[in-house]
Every structure is written in structure tokens, then in C-alpha cells.
Coordinates of C-alpha atoms in Angstrom, one line a residue:
Chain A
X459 CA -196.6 35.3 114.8
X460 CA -199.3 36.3 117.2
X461 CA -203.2 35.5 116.1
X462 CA -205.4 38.3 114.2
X463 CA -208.0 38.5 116.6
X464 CA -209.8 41.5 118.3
X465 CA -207.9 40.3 121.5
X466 CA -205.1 41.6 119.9
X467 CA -203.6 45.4 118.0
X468 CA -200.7 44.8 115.4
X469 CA -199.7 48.2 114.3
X470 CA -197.3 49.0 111.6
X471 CA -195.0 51.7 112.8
X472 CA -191.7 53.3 111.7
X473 CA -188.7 54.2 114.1
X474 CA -188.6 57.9 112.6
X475 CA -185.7 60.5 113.7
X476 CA -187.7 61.9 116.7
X477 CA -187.9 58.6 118.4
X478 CA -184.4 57.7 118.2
X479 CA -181.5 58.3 120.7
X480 CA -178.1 59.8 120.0
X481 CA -176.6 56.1 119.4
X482 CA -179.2 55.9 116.4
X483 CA -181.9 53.6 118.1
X484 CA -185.0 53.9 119.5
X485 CA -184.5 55.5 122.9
X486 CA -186.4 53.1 126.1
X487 CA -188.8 55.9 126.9
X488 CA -189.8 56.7 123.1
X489 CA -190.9 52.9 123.5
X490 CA -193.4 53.6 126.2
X491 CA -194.8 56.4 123.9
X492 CA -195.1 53.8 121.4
X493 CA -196.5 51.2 124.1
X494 CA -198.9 53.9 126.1
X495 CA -200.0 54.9 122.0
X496 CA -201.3 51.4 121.0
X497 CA -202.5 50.6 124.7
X498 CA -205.2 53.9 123.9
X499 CA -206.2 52.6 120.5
X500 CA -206.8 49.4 121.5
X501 CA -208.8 49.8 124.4
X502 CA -210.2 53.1 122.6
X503 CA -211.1 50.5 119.6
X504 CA -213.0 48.0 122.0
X505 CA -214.9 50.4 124.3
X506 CA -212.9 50.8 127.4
X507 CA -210.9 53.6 126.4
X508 CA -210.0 56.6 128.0
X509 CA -213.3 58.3 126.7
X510 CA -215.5 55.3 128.0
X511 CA -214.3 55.0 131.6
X512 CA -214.6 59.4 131.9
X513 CA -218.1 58.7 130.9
X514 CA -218.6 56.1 133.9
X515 CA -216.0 58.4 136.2
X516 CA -212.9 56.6 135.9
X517 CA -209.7 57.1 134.6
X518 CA -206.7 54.2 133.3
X519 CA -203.7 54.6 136.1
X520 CA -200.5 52.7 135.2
X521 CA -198.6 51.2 138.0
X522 CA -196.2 49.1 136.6
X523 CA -194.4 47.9 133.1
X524 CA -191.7 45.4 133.0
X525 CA -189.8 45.1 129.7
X526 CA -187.5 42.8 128.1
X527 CA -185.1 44.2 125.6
X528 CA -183.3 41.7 123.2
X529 CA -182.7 44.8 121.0
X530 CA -183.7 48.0 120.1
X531 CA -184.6 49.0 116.5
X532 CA -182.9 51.4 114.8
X533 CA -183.7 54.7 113.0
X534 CA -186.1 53.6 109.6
X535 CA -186.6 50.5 110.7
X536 CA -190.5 49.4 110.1
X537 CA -190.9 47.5 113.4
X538 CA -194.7 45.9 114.3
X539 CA -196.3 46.1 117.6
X540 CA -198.7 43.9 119.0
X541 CA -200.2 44.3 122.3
X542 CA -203.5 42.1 124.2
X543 CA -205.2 42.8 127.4
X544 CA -203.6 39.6 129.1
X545 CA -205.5 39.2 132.2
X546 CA -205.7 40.3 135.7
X547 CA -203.5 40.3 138.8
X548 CA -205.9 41.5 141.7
X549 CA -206.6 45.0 141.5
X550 CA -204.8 45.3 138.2
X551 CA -205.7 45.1 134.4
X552 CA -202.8 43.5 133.0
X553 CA -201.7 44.6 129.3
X554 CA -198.8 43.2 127.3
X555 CA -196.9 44.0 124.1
X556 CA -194.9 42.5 121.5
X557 CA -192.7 44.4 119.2
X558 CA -191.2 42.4 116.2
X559 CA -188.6 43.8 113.8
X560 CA -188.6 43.7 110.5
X561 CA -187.5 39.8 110.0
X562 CA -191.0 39.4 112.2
X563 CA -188.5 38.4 115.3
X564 CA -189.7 39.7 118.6
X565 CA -186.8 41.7 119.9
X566 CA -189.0 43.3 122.9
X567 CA -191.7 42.0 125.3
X568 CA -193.4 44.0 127.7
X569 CA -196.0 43.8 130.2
X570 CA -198.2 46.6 132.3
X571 CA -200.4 46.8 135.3
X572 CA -203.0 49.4 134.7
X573 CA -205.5 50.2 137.8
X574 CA -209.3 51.7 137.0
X575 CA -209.6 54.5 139.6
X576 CA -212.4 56.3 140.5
X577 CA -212.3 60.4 140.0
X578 CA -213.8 60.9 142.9
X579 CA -212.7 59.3 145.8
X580 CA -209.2 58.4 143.8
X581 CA -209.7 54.8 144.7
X582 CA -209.3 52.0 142.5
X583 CA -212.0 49.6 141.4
X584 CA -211.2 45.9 140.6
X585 CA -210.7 45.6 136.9
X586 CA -214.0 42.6 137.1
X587 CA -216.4 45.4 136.2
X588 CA -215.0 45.9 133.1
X589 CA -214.0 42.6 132.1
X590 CA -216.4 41.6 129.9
X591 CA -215.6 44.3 127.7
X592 CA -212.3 43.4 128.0
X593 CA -211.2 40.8 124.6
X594 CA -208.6 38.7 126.8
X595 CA -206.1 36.3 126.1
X596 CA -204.2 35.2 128.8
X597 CA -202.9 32.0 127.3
X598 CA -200.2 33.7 125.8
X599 CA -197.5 36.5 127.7
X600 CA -194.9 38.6 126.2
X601 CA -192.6 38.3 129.4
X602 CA -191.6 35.6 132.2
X603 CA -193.5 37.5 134.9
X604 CA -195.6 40.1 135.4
X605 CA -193.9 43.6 136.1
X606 CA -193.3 42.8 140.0
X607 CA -192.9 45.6 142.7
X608 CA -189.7 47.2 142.7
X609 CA -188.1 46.9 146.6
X610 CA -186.7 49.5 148.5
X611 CA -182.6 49.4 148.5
X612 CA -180.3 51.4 151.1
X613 CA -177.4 51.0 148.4
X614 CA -175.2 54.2 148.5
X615 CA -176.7 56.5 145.9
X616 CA -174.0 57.3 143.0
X617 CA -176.2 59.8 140.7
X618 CA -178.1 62.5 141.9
X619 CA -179.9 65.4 140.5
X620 CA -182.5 67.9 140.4
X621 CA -185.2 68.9 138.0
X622 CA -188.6 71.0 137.9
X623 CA -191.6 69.5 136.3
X624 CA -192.9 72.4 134.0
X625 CA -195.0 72.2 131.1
X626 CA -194.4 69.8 128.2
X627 CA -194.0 67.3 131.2
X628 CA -198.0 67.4 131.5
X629 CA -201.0 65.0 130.3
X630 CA -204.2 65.6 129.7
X631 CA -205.2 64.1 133.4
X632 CA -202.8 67.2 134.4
X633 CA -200.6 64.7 135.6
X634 CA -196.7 64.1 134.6
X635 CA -196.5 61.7 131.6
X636 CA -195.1 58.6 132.5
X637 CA -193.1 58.2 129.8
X638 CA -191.2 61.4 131.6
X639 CA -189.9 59.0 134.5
X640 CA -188.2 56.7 132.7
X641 CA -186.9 59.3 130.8
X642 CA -185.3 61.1 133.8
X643 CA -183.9 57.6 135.5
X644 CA -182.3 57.6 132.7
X645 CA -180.8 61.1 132.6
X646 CA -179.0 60.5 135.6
X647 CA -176.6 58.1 134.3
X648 CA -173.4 59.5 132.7
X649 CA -173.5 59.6 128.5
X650 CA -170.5 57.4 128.7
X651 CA -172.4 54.5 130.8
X652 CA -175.8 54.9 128.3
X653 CA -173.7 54.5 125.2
X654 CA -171.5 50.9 126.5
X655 CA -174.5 49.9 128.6
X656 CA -177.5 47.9 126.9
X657 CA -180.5 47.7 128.8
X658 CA -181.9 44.6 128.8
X659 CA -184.7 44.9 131.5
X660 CA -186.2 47.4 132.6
X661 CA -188.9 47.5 135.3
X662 CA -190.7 50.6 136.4
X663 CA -193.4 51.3 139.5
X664 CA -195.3 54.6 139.6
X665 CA -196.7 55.3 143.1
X666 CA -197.5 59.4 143.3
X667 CA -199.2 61.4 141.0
X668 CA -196.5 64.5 140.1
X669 CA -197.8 67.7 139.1
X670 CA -196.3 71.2 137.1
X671 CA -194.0 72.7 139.1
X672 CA -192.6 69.9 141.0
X673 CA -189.4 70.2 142.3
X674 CA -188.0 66.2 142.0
X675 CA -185.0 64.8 142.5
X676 CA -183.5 61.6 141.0
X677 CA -181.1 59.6 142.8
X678 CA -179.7 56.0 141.4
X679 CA -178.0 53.5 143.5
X680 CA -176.2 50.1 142.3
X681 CA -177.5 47.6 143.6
X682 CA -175.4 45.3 142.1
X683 CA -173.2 45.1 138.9
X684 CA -175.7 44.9 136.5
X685 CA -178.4 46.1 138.7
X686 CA -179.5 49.8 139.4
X687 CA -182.8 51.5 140.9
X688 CA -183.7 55.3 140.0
X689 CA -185.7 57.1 142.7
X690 CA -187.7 60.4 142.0
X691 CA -188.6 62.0 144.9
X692 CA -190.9 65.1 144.9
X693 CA -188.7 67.4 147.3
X694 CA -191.7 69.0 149.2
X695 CA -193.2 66.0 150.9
X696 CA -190.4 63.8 150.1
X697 CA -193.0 61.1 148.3
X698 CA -191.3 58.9 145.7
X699 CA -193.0 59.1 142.6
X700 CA -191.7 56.7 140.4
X701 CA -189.6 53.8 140.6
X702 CA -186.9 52.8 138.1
X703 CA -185.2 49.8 138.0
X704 CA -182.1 48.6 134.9
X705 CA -180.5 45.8 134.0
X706 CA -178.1 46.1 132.1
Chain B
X522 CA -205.3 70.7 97.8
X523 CA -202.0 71.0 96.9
X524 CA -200.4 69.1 94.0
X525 CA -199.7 65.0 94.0
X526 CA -196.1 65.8 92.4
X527 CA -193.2 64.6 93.5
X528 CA -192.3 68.3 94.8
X529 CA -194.9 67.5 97.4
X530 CA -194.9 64.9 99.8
X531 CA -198.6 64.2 101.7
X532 CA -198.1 62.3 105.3
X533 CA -201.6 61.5 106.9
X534 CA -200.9 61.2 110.3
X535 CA -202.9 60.9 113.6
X536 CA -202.5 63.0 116.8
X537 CA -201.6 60.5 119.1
X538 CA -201.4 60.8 122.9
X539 CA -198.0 61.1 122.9
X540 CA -197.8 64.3 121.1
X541 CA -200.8 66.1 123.2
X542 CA -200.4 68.8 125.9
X543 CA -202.2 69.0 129.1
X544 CA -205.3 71.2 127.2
X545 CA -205.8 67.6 125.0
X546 CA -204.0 69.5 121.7
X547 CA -200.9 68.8 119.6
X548 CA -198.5 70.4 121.8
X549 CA -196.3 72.8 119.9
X550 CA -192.9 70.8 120.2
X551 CA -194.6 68.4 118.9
X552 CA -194.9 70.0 116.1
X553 CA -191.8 70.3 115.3
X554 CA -190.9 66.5 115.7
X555 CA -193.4 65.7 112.7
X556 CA -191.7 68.6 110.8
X557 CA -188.2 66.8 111.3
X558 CA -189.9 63.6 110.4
X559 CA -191.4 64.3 107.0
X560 CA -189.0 66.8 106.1
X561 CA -186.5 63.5 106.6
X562 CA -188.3 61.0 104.9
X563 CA -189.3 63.4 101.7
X564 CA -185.5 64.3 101.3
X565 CA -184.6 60.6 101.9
X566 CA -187.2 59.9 99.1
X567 CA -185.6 62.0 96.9
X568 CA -181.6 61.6 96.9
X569 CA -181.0 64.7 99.4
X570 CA -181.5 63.1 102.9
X571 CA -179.1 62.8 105.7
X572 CA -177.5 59.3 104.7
X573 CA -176.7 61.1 101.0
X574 CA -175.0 63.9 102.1
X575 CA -173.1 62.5 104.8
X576 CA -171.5 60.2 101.9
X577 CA -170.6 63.6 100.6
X578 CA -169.2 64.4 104.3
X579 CA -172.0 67.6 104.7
X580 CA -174.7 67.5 107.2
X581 CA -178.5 68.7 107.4
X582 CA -178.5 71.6 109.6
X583 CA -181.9 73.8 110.6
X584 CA -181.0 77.0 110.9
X585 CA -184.7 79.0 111.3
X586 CA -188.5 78.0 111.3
X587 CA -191.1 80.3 111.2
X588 CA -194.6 78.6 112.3
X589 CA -198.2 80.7 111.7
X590 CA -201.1 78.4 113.9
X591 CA -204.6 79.0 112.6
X592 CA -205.8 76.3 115.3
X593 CA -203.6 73.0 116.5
X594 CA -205.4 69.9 116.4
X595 CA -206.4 67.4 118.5
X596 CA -205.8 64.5 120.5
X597 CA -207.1 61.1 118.0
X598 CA -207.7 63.6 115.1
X599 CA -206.7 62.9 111.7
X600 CA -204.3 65.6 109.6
X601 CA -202.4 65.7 106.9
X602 CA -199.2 67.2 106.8
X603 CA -197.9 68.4 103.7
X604 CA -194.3 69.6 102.7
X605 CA -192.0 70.4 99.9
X606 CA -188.7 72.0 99.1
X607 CA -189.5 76.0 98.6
X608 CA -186.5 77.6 97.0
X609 CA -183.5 78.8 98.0
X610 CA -182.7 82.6 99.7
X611 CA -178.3 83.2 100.0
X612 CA -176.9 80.0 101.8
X613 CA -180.7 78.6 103.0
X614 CA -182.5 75.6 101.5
X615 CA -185.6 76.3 102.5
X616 CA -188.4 73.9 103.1
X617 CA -191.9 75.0 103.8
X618 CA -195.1 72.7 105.7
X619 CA -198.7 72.6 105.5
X620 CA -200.7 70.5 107.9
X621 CA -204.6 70.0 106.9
X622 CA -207.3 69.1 109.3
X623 CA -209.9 66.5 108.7
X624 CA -211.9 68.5 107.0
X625 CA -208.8 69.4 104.3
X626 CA -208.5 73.0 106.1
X627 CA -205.1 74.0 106.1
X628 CA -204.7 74.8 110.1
X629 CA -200.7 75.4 110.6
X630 CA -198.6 77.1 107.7
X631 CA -194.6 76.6 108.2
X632 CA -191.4 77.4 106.5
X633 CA -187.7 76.2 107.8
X634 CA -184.3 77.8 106.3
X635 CA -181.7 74.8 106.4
X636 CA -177.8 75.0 106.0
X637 CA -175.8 72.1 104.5
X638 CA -172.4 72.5 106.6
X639 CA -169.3 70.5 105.7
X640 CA -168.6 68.2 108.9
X641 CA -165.1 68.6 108.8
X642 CA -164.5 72.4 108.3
X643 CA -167.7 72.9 110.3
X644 CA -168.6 76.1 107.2
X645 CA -172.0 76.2 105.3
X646 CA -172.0 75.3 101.3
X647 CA -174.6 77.4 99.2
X648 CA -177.5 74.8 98.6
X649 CA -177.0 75.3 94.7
X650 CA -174.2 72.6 94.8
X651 CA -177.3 70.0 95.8
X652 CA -180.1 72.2 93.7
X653 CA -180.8 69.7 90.6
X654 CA -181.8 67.0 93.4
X655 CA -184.4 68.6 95.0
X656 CA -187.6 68.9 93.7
X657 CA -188.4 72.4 94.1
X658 CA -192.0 74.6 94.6
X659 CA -191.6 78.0 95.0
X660 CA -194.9 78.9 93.5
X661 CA -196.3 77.6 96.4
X662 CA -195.7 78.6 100.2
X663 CA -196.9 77.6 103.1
X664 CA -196.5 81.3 105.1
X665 CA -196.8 84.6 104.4
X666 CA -192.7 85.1 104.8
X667 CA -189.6 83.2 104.9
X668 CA -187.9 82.7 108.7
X669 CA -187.0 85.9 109.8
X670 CA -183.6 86.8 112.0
X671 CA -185.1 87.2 115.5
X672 CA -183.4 91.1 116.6
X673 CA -181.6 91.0 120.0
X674 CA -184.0 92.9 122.7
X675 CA -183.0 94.6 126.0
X676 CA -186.9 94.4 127.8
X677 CA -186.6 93.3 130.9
X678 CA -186.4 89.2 131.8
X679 CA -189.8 88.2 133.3
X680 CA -189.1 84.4 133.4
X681 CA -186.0 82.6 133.6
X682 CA -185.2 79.1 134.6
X683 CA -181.8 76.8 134.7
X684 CA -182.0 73.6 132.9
X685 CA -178.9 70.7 131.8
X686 CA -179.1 69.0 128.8
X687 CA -178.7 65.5 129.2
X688 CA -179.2 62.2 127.7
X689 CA -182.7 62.1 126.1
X690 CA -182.3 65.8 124.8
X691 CA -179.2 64.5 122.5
X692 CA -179.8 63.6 119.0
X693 CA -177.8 61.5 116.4
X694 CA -175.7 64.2 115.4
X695 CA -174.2 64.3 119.4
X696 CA -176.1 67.7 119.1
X697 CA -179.5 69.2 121.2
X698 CA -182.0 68.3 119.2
X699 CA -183.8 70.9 118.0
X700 CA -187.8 70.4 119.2
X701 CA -186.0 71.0 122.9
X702 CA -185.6 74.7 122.5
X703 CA -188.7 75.3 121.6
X704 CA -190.1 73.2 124.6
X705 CA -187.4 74.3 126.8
X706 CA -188.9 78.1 125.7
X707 CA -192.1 77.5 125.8
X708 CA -191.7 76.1 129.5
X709 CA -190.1 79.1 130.8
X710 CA -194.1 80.6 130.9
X711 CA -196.4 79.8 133.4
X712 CA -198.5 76.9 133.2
X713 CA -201.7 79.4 133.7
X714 CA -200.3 81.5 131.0
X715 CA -199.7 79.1 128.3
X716 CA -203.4 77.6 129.1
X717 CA -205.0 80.8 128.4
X718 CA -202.7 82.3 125.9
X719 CA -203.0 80.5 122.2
X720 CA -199.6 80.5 120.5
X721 CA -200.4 82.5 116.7
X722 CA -196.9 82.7 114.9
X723 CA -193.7 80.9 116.5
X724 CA -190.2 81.7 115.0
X725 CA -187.0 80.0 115.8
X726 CA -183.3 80.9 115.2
X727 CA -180.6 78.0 116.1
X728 CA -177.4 80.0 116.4
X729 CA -175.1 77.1 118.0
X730 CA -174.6 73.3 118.5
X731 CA -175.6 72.3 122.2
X732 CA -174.1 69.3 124.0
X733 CA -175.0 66.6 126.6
X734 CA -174.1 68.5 130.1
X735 CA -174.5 71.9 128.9
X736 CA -176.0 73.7 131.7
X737 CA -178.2 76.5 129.9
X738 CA -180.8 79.4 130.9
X739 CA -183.8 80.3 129.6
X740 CA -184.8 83.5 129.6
X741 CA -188.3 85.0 128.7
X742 CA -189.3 88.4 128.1
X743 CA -191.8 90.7 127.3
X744 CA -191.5 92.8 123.8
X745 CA -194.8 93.6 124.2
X746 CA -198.6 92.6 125.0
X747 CA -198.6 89.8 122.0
X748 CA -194.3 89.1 121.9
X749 CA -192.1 87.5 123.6
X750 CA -188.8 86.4 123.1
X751 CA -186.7 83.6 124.9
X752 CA -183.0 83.0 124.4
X753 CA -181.3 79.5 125.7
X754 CA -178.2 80.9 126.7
X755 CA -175.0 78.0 128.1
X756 CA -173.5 79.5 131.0
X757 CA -170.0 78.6 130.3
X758 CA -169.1 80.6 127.6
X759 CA -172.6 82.4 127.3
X760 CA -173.3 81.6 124.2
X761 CA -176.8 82.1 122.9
X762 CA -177.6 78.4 121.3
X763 CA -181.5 79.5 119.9
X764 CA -183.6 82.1 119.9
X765 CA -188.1 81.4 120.4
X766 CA -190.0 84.4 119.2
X767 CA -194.0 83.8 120.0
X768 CA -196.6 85.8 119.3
X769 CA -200.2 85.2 121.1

């Protein structure tokens, strides 16, 4: 078990029926509601929140989560999840996550690189300004390595679509929620693949802001047998907003 | 208050970040997820829930819901939701939902009309069969009607939008889940629109099952300056699968 410390959130939660997928388990991008949930309370809880860095005229961007998957919970299943701020990696505020299942086994471990940016100028600001606020522990990591940058790939792409950004796809920054990009790498693969295939990493990069209205289109290419990497591409200026890469 | 009886079941839950809309409220399809979970969980409780009466070989289906929204609440604020079986009207079990703000104001009154349908002969079975398990309140409702039949209207389309189902919109059942037609509706309307416009009284009508691939329209219109109704139509056979009457 991990310590119960202020460096670190355990939170109690339930895998209710609007969380899970159609095979009865906790669908991957209901999991980074769950991680993007206890990342606010935390940080909320120890004065760097959302509310604290608005007040100083910043906001919380996430870059990059990498994810191990040993297995995913199923529907009722009380499952706990820990997460820590676990250090820094240049410009980035690293954050990482632990979720145990019922047994107290950890069956998922995931890590995030967050970047402070400034309102204004939309630059970010080394995380070192807000580190002594920060309760770190660095000594221990949920995953082998931080979430790396996903590389470019000029595999032939086998899944394509298109989709508009509308609504319900919105934060409150007025940005697309980033849960929505893993949600749509997913989307493009056919039922038949989602229901055989396990994921057992998943790494994800998020490089554009997206906005309502979008028109984006996802494209995933193999990149080898147990290796794929989702694109979404904003079809105006052709920027790639998100990055998706499975193993399966 | 209402009563701490077993008719009543009293969730306190907390508007997390992954239920708010761009304008930093509960967003409406949100809504409905934590109506599907506590209507779940207080059937479970009780002996009536989905695992029961699939041993029986019937299935839960949600048929209408009827929503009247005093004020939705907001992001990291504390609510009760409250529900509890509400009677019975012809082949409808019907369920009704009252969420509480901080304060113990009752914000959102709800009421849903359920069918149980045999799984293999796909026909409803009058709720009496199940009756003597379900603790009912009908002294007590949450809205000033039941769920109402939404009438067909022939005003003009002033929105309309193509969308496929895929992965993330299928539930455990191999069926859309049902918070995606009221998203799905509500994102037909422009992003300006639904900023300005609050959302007073909400009624839904499922009419058919909708399936991964499904390639569907939305289509808004105008009844007049406070209605509008939206019908998710699937192109193939043009079958209307729901029916979103909102009222601003």
C-alpha cells in the first residue's frame, strides 16, 4: 500500500454503469475522468488548484499520460485511487496515479505531464514557482517511465474518420476535454478489434488546443502488431491535436 | 426532506469536473448518467436491479424521462440526489428523482417511465409481475406530471447534424446508451445558443434500440419561442430511435 500522507489522494470510488463499456468494464477514457477528477481535488486540496493558479493567471495544461493497464475493473467494483505529484521533468509537473482493486492489488499505473501556462501570452512557466506548494514524492512512481513523446510514423493509415467537435465536447477553459481524444482514437477501431483486444498501454500527447466546431479527423496506422498511433487532425489548418498511441 | 425509508434512497454526491459544461455547471447529460446510477444501485439494493431480472431473462428498459430544472449546480458543489420507485401507469414502472443543493433546496425534479421487456420475445411485461419488490412512494413526486408522449411536429428543421454511433456510445446491453441522445440533441444547437438559453423542462421518449455503426441525424426544430423538439433518426431504415423535447 502507498503511505497516508498529504503527498498523496486515496479516494474510494465505485465503477458505476455510466463509467463502464459495452464489454462491462471500465472504458480507458472513463479512467482519465476518474484520473483528471482526483488530479483537481488534490491539487485543489493543497492550494495549487485550478482556482489558485486563475488567481495568479495561469491555467494546468496536460501534455502527456502514459498508462499501464494490468486490468480494468468491472461494473460495481469498489476500486481505490491514489495519485502524488511525483516530480518534475523540465517544463513539466509530473503527476502519477495508482488504482488498486478491491483485493488492494494495483491493476493500473499511470503517469501525467501537466505544464503551468500563462493566460496571457499562452506560454508556459517552469513548474519551480510552484513547487514549494507542491507535497512531492518522487521516490516512488506508478510506471517504468515517464509518459514519453509519441513519434511521428508514415505507416499506411487503416482507420479513418471524421467528426465535428460540438458542445458536450467543451471544458470550462472552452477547450475540448481531453478525456474526448482518447475517446475518439478509440472510436476508430472496429467493435470487433475493442472487444478481443486488451489494452495494455496506452500513451497519449496533446499538442493543439481544439475548439467547438472543429472539423477533426482521426486516422490510425499499425505500426506494428501490437502497436497503433491515432492522429486527430483539425481539418482547417491541418494541426494535430492529440496523439494516441495502444498497445495492445 | 424527504423520508429515510427504504422507499427512498439519498446519494450525496459531488459535481465533479467531469460532469461540467463549458459555463462551469452540471451539464445536462450529465444528468442523466447520475439518474442511471442511483436508479441502478437503489433497485440493486432492493431485489429489482438489472442482475435480478436478467436471472428472470427480462431487461431494464427506459422508455421516457421528464426533467423540470429550477437551477443545475455547480462544478465542486455538494447535492444530494434523491430517488424512489413512484408507482406504476399501464406497462410503466415509474421512478421519480430529486436532487438537493447544499443548502437542502430541491434544484432539479425528475420522473422516468421504465419497461421491463422479455429478452428473448423482445415484448414488455406489465410491472405488476415485479410490484411486491419494489418499495413504492407514490405520495410523493418529484414533478408536476408523469413523462409525457412527445407529439410528432411538422415546423420546419433549423439544425440538423450527421453523427455514427461507435464504440464509447455502446452500453452493456450492445444498445446506445441512453445519456447520448440527449447530448447528441442538445449538440445540434449552437454553442451561443445553449450559453444563453437555460434549459427549464427536458423530456425524452426512447422509441428504438441503437447500435454500434448506426449512422443517425439529428434534427432540431422550432415549435415555438420556448420548444423545440429533436428527433435522432438512423438513416437506413429511418427509424426515429428518441425523441428530446426542451423548453427554455
Amino acid at each position: 500500500m502507498l503511505p497516508n500522507t498529504k503527498e498523496f489522494l486515496h479516494k474510494k470510488l465505485l465503477v458505476g454503469s455510466s463509467y463502464i463499456d459495452l464489454t462491462g468494464k471500465l472504458s480507458v477514457h472513463s479512467l482519465f475522468s476518474f484520473f483528471q477528477e482526483v488530479a483537481w481535488e488534490h491539487a485543489t486540496l493543497n492550494g495549487f488548484g485550478f482556482e489558485h493558479l486563475k488567481e495568479k493567471g495561469f491555467f494546468w495544461a496536460l501534455s502527456r499520460v502514459y498508462v499501464e493497464i494490468e486490468a480494468l475493473p468491472k461494473w460495481t467494483e469498489p476500486i481505490t485511487l491514489s495519485t502524488w505529484p511525483s516530480g518534475t521533468e523540465g517544463p513539466f509537473a509530473l503527476r502519477d496515479f495508482s488504482l488498486f482493486n478491491d483485493a488492494g492489488e494495483k491493476i493500473i499505473g499511470a503517469t501525467s505531464s501537466w505544464l503551468i501556462v500563462d493566460y496571457e501570452t499562452r506560454r508556459p512557466r517552469r513548474p519551480d514557482a510552484f513547487k514549494e506548494r507542491m507535497p512531492i514524492c518522487d521516490t516512488i512512481r506508478a510506471t517504468k517511465c515517464n509518459a514519453q513523446k509519441i513519434s511521428g510514423t508514415t505507416h499506411e493509415t487503416i482507420y479513418s474518420y471524421q467528426i465535428t467537435s460540438r458542445i458536450s465536447d467543451i471544458d470550462v477553459n472552452g477547450h475540448i476535454n481531453n478525456t474526448r481524444y482518447v475517446e475518439w482514437a478509440i472510436n476508430s477501431f472496429p467493435l470487433e478489434f475493442y472487444q478481443e483486444a486488451a489494452i495494455k498501454e496506452i500513451t497519449i500527447n496533446f499538442l493543439s488546443e481544439g475548439f467547438c466546431g472543429d472539423n477533426l479527423r482521426v486516422d490510425s496506422r499499425k505500426v506494428d502488431d501490437r502497436s497503433y498511433v491515432s492522429s486527430i487532425i483539425r481539418e482547417l489548418d491541418s494541426k494535430v491535436l492529440a496523439l494516441v498511441e495502444i498497445h495492445i
